[in-house]
Short mmCIF file of C-alpha atoms in Angstrom, two decimals:
data_model
loop_
_atom_site.label_atom_id
_atom_site.label_comp_id
_atom_site.label_asym_id
_atom_site.label_seq_id
_atom_site.Cartn_x
_atom_site.Cartn_y
_atom_site.Cartn_z
CA MET A 1 -30.43 9.46 52.83
CA LYS A 2 -33.84 11.01 52.27
CA ALA A 3 -32.35 14.52 51.92
CA GLN A 4 -29.80 13.30 49.34
CA LEU A 5 -32.59 11.67 47.27
CA GLN A 6 -34.63 14.90 47.33
CA ILE A 7 -31.59 16.95 46.27
CA ALA A 8 -30.87 14.50 43.43
CA ILE A 9 -34.50 14.61 42.20
CA TYR A 10 -34.80 18.40 42.41
CA GLY A 11 -31.36 18.86 40.86
CA GLY A 12 -32.26 16.55 37.98
CA LEU A 13 -35.53 18.40 37.39
CA ALA A 14 -33.70 21.75 37.45
CA LEU A 15 -31.19 20.51 34.88
CA CYS A 16 -34.01 19.24 32.65
CA MET A 17 -35.82 22.57 32.83
CA LEU A 18 -32.66 24.50 31.98
CA ASN A 19 -31.90 22.32 28.93
CA PHE A 20 -35.32 22.63 27.29
CA LYS A 21 -36.26 25.79 25.45
CA GLY A 22 -39.81 26.97 25.86
CA LYS A 23 -41.43 28.32 22.73
CA ALA A 24 -43.87 31.17 23.00
CA GLN A 25 -46.43 32.08 20.39
CA THR A 26 -44.93 32.53 16.95
CA SER A 27 -46.68 35.82 16.15
CA GLN A 28 -44.39 38.80 15.75
CA ILE A 29 -44.23 42.23 14.16
CA LYS A 30 -41.07 43.35 12.37
CA PRO A 31 -39.95 45.63 9.52
CA THR A 32 -38.87 44.02 6.25
CA LEU A 33 -37.22 45.37 3.10
CA PHE A 34 -38.25 42.75 0.55
CA GLU A 35 -40.46 39.72 1.03
CA GLY A 36 -40.21 38.02 -2.38
CA VAL A 37 -43.87 38.41 -3.37
CA VAL A 38 -44.96 39.09 -6.97
CA VAL A 39 -48.62 39.94 -7.59
CA LEU A 40 -50.68 40.50 -10.74
CA SER A 41 -53.47 42.95 -9.95
CA TYR A 42 -56.46 44.60 -11.62
CA ILE A 43 -56.66 48.32 -11.02
CA ASP A 44 -58.41 51.22 -12.81
CA HIS A 45 -59.49 49.18 -15.89
CA GLY A 46 -55.90 47.97 -16.39
CA ALA A 47 -53.35 45.59 -14.95
CA ALA A 48 -50.33 45.99 -12.71
CA ILE A 49 -47.41 43.80 -11.72
CA ASN A 50 -46.56 44.53 -8.08
CA CYS A 51 -43.67 43.47 -5.87
CA THR A 52 -43.52 43.98 -2.13
CA GLY A 53 -41.05 46.60 -0.98
CA PRO A 54 -40.31 48.04 2.46
CA ALA A 55 -43.12 47.08 4.81
CA ILE A 56 -44.23 46.29 8.34
CA LYS A 57 -44.86 42.54 8.62
CA PHE A 58 -47.12 40.77 11.11
CA THR A 59 -46.54 37.00 11.20
CA SER A 60 -48.61 34.29 12.84
CA LYS A 61 -47.65 31.00 11.18
CA PRO A 62 -48.74 30.14 8.44
CA PHE A 63 -50.27 33.62 7.84
CA SER A 64 -48.46 36.90 7.19
CA LEU A 65 -49.82 40.40 6.73
CA LEU A 66 -47.73 43.18 5.15
CA VAL A 67 -48.51 46.89 5.03
CA GLY A 68 -46.06 48.87 2.94
CA LEU A 69 -44.79 50.17 -0.39
CA LEU A 70 -45.37 48.40 -3.70
CA PRO A 71 -42.99 49.03 -6.61
CA SER A 72 -45.17 48.36 -9.66
CA LEU A 73 -45.46 48.33 -13.42
CA LYS A 74 -48.88 49.62 -14.53
CA ILE A 75 -50.17 48.30 -17.85
CA LYS A 76 -52.96 50.44 -19.29
CA GLU A 77 -53.68 52.06 -22.62
CA ASP A 78 -54.24 55.81 -22.47
CA LYS A 79 -57.33 56.73 -24.49
CA SER A 80 -56.78 60.31 -25.61
CA ALA A 81 -58.95 62.11 -28.13
CA GLY A 82 -57.49 63.15 -31.47
CA ASN A 83 -53.84 64.14 -31.69
CA ALA A 84 -53.41 64.70 -27.96
CA PRO A 85 -50.23 63.19 -26.49
CA LYS A 86 -50.65 59.77 -24.86
CA ASN A 87 -48.92 58.18 -21.91
CA ALA A 88 -46.91 55.00 -22.41
CA ILE A 89 -48.75 51.67 -22.07
CA ILE A 90 -46.32 50.41 -19.40
CA MET A 91 -45.53 52.89 -16.63
CA PRO A 92 -43.41 52.33 -13.50
CA SER A 93 -45.16 53.39 -10.32
CA LEU A 94 -44.75 53.30 -6.56
CA GLY A 95 -47.90 52.60 -4.59
CA CYS A 96 -48.85 51.31 -1.19
CA GLY A 97 -51.12 48.59 0.05
CA VAL A 98 -51.90 45.56 2.16
CA THR A 99 -50.75 42.04 1.29
CA ALA A 100 -52.07 38.91 3.02
CA ILE A 101 -49.98 35.75 2.58
CA TYR A 102 -51.03 32.18 3.37
CA LYS A 103 -48.10 29.79 2.83
CA HIS A 104 -47.16 30.75 -0.81
CA ILE A 105 -50.42 32.38 -1.98
CA ALA A 106 -50.68 36.17 -1.73
CA LEU A 107 -53.83 38.31 -1.86
CA GLN A 108 -53.20 42.02 -2.23
CA MET A 109 -55.12 45.29 -2.12
CA PRO A 110 -52.83 47.81 -3.89
CA MET A 111 -53.36 51.53 -4.12
CA LEU A 112 -51.63 53.21 -7.09
CA TYR A 113 -51.70 56.76 -8.38
CA THR A 114 -52.89 57.41 -11.92
CA ALA A 115 -51.32 60.55 -13.34
CA LYS A 116 -53.28 63.35 -14.96
CA THR A 117 -53.99 62.92 -18.67
CA SER A 118 -55.52 65.19 -21.26
CA THR A 119 -58.99 63.79 -20.45
CA LYS A 120 -58.84 62.88 -16.71
CA ASP A 121 -57.47 64.31 -13.49
CA GLY A 122 -54.91 62.34 -11.49
CA LYS A 123 -56.24 60.22 -8.62
CA TRP A 124 -55.49 57.28 -6.33
CA ASN A 125 -57.07 53.98 -7.38
CA VAL A 126 -57.62 50.86 -5.28
CA GLY A 127 -57.40 47.42 -6.87
CA VAL A 128 -57.19 43.74 -6.05
CA GLY A 129 -54.51 41.21 -6.90
CA LEU A 130 -53.42 37.61 -6.58
CA GLY A 131 -49.82 36.44 -6.48
CA TYR A 132 -47.10 34.09 -5.28
CA LYS A 133 -44.48 34.27 -2.53
CA PHE A 134 -41.15 32.75 -3.53
#
């Protein structure tokens, strides 16, 4: 009788352990194509509207960190002297950067290239931005 009771108890415990799923830590690293984040940033005395593109994403609920490409629209007036040709005020650009997301708020550090003009050489510029994750 005692052996049957032990078998029933251990069998019941084994069934319970097999039916429950253990959850490990929720942090993970994975590639992503589009995260649904739109950011308005200040960069090189102008503005930019950035979206997140292909990136590597590190997630630890409720935080996320993305490192990747940023398709952007740069908004900046080109100040050229005299009759020199000017660049358009709104220019599409592809940059890179880091985006930190807490729930639906995004903080971004974009890096965009400013093309050569008649008065300045081209260079990479670092900015800061604040946005929203849909």
